Structure formats: structure tokens, C-alpha cells
mmCIF file of C-alpha atoms in Angstrom:
data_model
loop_
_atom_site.group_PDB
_atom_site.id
_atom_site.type_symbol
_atom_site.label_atom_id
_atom_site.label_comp_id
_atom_site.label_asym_id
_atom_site.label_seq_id
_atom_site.Cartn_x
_atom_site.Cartn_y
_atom_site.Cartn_z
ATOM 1 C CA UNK A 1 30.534 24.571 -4.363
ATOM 2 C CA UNK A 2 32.106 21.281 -3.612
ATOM 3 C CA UNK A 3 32.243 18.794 -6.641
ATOM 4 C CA UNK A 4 33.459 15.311 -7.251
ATOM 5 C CA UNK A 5 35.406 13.988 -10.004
ATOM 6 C CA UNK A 6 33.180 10.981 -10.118
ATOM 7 C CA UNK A 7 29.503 11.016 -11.499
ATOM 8 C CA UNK A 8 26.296 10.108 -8.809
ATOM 9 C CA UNK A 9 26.258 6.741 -10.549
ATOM 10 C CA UNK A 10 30.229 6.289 -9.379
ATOM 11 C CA UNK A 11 29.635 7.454 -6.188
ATOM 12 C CA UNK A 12 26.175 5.781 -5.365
ATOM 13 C CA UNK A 13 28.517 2.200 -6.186
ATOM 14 C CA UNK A 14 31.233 2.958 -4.108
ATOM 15 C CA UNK A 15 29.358 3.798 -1.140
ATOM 16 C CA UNK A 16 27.397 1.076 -1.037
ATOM 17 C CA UNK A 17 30.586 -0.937 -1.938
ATOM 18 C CA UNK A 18 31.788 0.341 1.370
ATOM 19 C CA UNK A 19 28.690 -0.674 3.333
ATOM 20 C CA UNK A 20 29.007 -4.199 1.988
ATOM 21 C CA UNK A 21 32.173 -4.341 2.340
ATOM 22 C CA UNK A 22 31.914 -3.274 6.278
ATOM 23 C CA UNK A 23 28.344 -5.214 6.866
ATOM 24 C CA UNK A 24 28.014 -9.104 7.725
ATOM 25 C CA UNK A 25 24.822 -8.221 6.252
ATOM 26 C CA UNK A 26 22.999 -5.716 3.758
ATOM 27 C CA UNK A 27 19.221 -5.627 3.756
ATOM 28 C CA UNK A 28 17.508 -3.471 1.088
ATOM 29 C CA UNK A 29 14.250 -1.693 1.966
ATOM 30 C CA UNK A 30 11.943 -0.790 -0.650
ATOM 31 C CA UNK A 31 8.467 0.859 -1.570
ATOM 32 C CA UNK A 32 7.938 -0.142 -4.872
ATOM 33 C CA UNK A 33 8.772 3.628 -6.097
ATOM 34 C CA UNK A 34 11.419 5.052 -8.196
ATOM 35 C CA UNK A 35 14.075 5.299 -5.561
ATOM 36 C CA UNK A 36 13.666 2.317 -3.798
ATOM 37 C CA UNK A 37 13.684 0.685 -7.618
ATOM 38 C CA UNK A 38 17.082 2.552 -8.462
ATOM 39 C CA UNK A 39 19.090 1.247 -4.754
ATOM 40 C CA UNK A 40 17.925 -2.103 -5.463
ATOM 41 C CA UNK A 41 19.673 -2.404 -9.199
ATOM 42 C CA UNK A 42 22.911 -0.574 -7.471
ATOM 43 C CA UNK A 43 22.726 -2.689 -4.192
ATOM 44 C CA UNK A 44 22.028 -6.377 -7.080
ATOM 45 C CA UNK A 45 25.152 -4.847 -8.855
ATOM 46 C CA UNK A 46 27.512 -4.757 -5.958
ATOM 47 C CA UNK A 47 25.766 -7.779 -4.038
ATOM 48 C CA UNK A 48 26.466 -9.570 -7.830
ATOM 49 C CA UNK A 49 30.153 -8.348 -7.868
ATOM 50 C CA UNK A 50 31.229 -9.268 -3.958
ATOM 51 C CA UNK A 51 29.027 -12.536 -4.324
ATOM 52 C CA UNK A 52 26.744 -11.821 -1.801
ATOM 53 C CA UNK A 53 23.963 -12.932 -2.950
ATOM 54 C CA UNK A 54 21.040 -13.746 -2.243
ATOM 55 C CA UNK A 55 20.541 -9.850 -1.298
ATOM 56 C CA UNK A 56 18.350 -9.404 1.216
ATOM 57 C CA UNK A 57 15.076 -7.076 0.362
ATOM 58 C CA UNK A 58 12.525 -5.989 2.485
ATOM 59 C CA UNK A 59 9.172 -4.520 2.113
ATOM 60 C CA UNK A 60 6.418 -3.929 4.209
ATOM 61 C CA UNK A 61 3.155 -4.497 2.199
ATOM 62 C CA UNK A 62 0.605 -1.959 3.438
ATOM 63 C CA UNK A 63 -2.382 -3.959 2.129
ATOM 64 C CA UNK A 64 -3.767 -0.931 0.162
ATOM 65 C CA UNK A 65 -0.753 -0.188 -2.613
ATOM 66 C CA UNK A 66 -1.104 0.258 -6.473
ATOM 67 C CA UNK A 67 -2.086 -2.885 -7.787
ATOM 68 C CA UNK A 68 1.037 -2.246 -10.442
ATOM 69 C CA UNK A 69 2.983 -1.980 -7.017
ATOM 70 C CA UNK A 70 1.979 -5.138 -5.992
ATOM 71 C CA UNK A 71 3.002 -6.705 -9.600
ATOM 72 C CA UNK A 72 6.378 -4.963 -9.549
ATOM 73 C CA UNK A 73 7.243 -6.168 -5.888
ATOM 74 C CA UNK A 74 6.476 -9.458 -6.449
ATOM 75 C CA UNK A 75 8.669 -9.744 -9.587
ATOM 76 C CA UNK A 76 11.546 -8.475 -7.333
ATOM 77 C CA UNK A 77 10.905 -10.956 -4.324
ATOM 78 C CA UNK A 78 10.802 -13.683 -6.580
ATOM 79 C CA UNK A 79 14.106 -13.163 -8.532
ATOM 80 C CA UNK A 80 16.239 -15.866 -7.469
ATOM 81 C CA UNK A 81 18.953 -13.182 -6.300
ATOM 82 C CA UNK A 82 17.234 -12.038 -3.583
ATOM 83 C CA UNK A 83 16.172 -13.606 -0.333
ATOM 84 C CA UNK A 84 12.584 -11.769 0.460
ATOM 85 C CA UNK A 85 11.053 -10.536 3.332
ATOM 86 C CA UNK A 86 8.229 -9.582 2.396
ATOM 87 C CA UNK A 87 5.630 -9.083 5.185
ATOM 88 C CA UNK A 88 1.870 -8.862 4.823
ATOM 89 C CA UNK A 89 0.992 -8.708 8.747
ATOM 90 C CA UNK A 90 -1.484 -7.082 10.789
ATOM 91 C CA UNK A 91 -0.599 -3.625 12.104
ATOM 92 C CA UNK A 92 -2.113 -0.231 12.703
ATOM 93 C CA UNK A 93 -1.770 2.530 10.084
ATOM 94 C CA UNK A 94 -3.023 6.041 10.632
ATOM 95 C CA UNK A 95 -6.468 6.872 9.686
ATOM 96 C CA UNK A 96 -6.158 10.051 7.446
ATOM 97 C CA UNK A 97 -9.561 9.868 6.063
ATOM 98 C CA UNK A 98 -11.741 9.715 9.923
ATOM 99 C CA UNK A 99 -12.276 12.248 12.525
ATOM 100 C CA UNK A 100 -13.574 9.376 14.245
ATOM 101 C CA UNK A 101 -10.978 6.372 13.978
ATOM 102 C CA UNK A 102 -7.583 7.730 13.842
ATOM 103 C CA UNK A 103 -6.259 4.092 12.955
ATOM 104 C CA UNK A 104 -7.220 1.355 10.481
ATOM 105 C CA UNK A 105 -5.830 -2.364 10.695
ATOM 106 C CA UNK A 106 -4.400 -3.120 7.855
ATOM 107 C CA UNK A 107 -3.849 -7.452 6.866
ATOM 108 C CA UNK A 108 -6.632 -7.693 9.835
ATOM 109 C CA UNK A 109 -7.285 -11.626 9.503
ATOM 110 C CA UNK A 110 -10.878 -10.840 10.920
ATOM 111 C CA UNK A 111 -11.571 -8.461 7.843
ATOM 112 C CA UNK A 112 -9.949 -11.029 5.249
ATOM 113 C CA UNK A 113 -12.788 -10.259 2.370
ATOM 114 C CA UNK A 114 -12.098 -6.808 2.472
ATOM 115 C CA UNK A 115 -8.681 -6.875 1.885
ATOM 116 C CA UNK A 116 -7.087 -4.752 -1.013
ATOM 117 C CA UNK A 117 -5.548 -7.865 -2.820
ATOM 118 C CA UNK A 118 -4.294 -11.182 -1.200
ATOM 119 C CA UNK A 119 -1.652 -12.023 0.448
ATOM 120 C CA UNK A 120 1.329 -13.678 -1.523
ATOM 121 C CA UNK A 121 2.227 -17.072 -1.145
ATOM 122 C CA UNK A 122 5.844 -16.295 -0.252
ATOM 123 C CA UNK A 123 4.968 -13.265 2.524
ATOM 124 C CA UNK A 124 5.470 -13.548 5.486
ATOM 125 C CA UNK A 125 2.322 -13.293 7.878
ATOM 126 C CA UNK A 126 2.479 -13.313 11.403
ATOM 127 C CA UNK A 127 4.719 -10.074 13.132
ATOM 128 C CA UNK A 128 7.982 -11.609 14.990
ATOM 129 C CA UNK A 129 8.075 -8.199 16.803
ATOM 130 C CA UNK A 130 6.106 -6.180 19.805
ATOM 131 C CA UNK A 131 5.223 -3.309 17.392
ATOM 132 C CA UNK A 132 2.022 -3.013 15.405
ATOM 133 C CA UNK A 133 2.902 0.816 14.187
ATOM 134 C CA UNK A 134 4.153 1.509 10.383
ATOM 135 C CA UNK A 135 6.997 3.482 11.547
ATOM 136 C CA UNK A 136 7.683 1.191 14.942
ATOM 137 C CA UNK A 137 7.660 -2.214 12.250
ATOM 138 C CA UNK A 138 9.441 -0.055 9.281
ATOM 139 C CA UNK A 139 12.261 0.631 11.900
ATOM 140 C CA UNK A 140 12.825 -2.344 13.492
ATOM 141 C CA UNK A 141 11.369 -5.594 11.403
ATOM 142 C CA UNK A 142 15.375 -5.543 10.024
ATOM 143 C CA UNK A 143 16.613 -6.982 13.692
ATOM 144 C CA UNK A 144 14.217 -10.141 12.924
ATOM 145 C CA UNK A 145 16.338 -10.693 9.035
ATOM 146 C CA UNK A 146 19.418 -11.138 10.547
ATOM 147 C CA UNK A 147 21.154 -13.006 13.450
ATOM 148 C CA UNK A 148 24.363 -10.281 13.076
ATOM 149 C CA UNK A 149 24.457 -6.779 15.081
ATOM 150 C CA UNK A 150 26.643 -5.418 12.449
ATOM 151 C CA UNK A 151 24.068 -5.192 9.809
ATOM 152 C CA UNK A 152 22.816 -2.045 7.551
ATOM 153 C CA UNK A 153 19.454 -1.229 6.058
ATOM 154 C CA UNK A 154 19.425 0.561 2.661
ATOM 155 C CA UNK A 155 16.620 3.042 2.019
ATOM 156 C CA UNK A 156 16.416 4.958 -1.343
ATOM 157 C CA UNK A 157 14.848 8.496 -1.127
ATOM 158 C CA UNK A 158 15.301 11.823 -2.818
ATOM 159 C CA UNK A 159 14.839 14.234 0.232
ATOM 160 C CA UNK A 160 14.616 16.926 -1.466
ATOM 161 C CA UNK A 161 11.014 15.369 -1.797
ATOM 162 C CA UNK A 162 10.018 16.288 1.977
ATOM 163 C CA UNK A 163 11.648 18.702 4.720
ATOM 164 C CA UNK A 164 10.872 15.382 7.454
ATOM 165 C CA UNK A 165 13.164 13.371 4.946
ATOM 166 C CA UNK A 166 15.801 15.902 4.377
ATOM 167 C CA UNK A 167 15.678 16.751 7.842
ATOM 168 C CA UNK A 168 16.152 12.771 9.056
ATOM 169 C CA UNK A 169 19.013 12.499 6.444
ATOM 170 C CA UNK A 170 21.174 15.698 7.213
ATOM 171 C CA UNK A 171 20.105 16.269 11.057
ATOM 172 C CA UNK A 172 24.108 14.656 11.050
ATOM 173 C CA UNK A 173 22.906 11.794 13.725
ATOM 174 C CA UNK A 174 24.130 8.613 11.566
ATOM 175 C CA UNK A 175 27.766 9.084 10.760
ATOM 176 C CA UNK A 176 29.522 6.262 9.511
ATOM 177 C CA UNK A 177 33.382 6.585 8.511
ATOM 178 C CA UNK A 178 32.849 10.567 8.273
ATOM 179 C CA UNK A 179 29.200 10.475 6.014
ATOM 180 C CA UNK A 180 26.142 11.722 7.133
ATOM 181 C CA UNK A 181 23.479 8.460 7.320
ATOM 182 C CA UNK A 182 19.864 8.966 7.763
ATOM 183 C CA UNK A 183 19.480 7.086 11.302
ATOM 184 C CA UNK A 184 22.267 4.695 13.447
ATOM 185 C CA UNK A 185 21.145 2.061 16.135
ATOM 186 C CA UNK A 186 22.095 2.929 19.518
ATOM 187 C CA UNK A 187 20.996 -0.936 20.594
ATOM 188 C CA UNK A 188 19.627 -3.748 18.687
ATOM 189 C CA UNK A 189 15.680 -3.716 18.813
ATOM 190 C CA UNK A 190 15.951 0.295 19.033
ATOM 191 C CA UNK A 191 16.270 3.311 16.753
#
């Protein structure tokens, strides 16, 4: 067994300490969830400390989320310490619940009175990239929040949760200064 003198909490600060402290910019992706919630407090803590705020936060609205979801995300993207980008724009999500249509379009302008709530106010609406895929927009929308290559995107999961998540974060791909990362960019607009 290998074990730290410093708690998770300790640890969790000073390595995102080192990403902001190595980053032009730090963009925080979140959910909504638990672990998402828990990177955003550590990531406002450090942002607070190195005065780097606004902190950038990002979250890609899939139309059809927990309406307490919805609640909770706006409270964040409206705090004046962050700078949102919040997007509510059409894509293609996969269709789970059809033999027939393997995708739905979620935000589809077209189907505007069937949408699971409204969009915000402060979202933004229209897609500034070529991808209309979750995992192609969740990968890539970060290029179009930042006008710096040397930027990182935060993502808080437990991947113990999932083998596909524990095997993203230890398949030893991403190293930065010696740590294992979950993904690096070979070239901007790529993952």
C-alpha cells in the first residue's frame, strides 16, 4: 500500500493548484451530480485564492435532466464567480428507448413545445462547432471557451462508478508532470 501524509481534501487542492498554476486557463465541466458539485467548490476555492476568477464552468444541458438539476445548475451559472457556458443547443443523443430511431434531437428548435423545460436566458444556443454528438460536443465545446492552447478541462468522477470511466482515467494516456489524467489533446479541435 502506498499512502500519503496528506488527506484527499489536501491533495484534491494541491493538484488542482498545480493545474492553475500551469493553465492560462481552467474550465470546469459539470453534470449537476455529486462529483461534478464537489470539483467545482475545490476548483472556486483555488480560482478564489490565485484570483482567477471568474472560473470558467461548463455544462452541456441535455434538455431532459432532473428538474432539481436544472435549479441547481442555474444557481451555479449565475454566481457572479463564474463565467458560464452553459449550452442548450441542438445535437443528437442516443436513442436507448427505440429499436427503430437509434437517435433523438435534443434542443430541436422545430420541436420547441415539446421540450423538457426552456431554455435559460443566459445559455448559449446555437453550436460554434462541426459536431452534433454528446461525446463529439462534451469533448471538444472547451476549444470554443478559450482563445489559449494551454488550457485544461476539469471533470469530477468517482470511477470506481464504471469500468469505461476507470478504464479512461488509468489507461495511463494523459500524463501531466508524472500523474495519470483521464484524456490529453494531441491537437486543438481533437481528443
Amino acid at each position: 500500500m502506498f499512502y500519503k501524509e496528506n488527506n484527499v481534501f489536501d491533495e484534491a487542492l494541491e493538484r488542482i493548484k498545480l493545474i492553475f498554476d500551469t493553465h492560462d486557463d481552467v474550465i470546469v465541466s459539470m453534470s449537476g451530480g455529486k462529483d461534478s458539485t464537489i470539483l467545482f467548490h475545490l476548483a472556486l476555492m483555488v480560482a478564489t485564492e490565485k484570483n482567477r476568477l471568474p472560473l470558467n464552468v461548463f455544462w452541456l444541458d441535455q434538455e431532459a435532466e432532473w428538474q432539481h438539476t436544472v435549479d441547481y445548475m442555474n444557481s451555479i451559472m449565475r454566481m457572479p464567480e463564474v463565467k458560464p457556458y452553459w449550452y442548450q443547443i441542438p445535437f443528437d443523443f442516443t436513442n436507448s428507448l427505440s429499436a427503430q430511431k437509434n437517435f433523438v434531437r435534443l434542443w430541436d428548435p422545430a420541436e420547441k413545445d415539446k421540450w423538457i423545460h426552456p431554455q435559460s436566458d443566459i445559455s448559449i444556443k446555437e453550436n460554434p462547432s462541426k459536431y452534433n454528438r454528446f461525446h463529439d460536443l462534451a469533448d471538444n465545446l472547451h476549444d470554443y471557451m478559450t482563445d489559449s492552447d494551454n488550457y485544461a478541462v476539469l471533470v469530477g468522477l468517482r470511477y470506481i462508478e464504471s469500468r469505461a470511466r476507470r478504464f479512461v482515467t488509468m489507461s495511463g494516456k494523459g500524463m501531466f508532470r508524472g500523474e495519470t489524467w483521464a484524456k490529453k489533446r494531441t491537437k486543438r479541435g481533437q481528443t
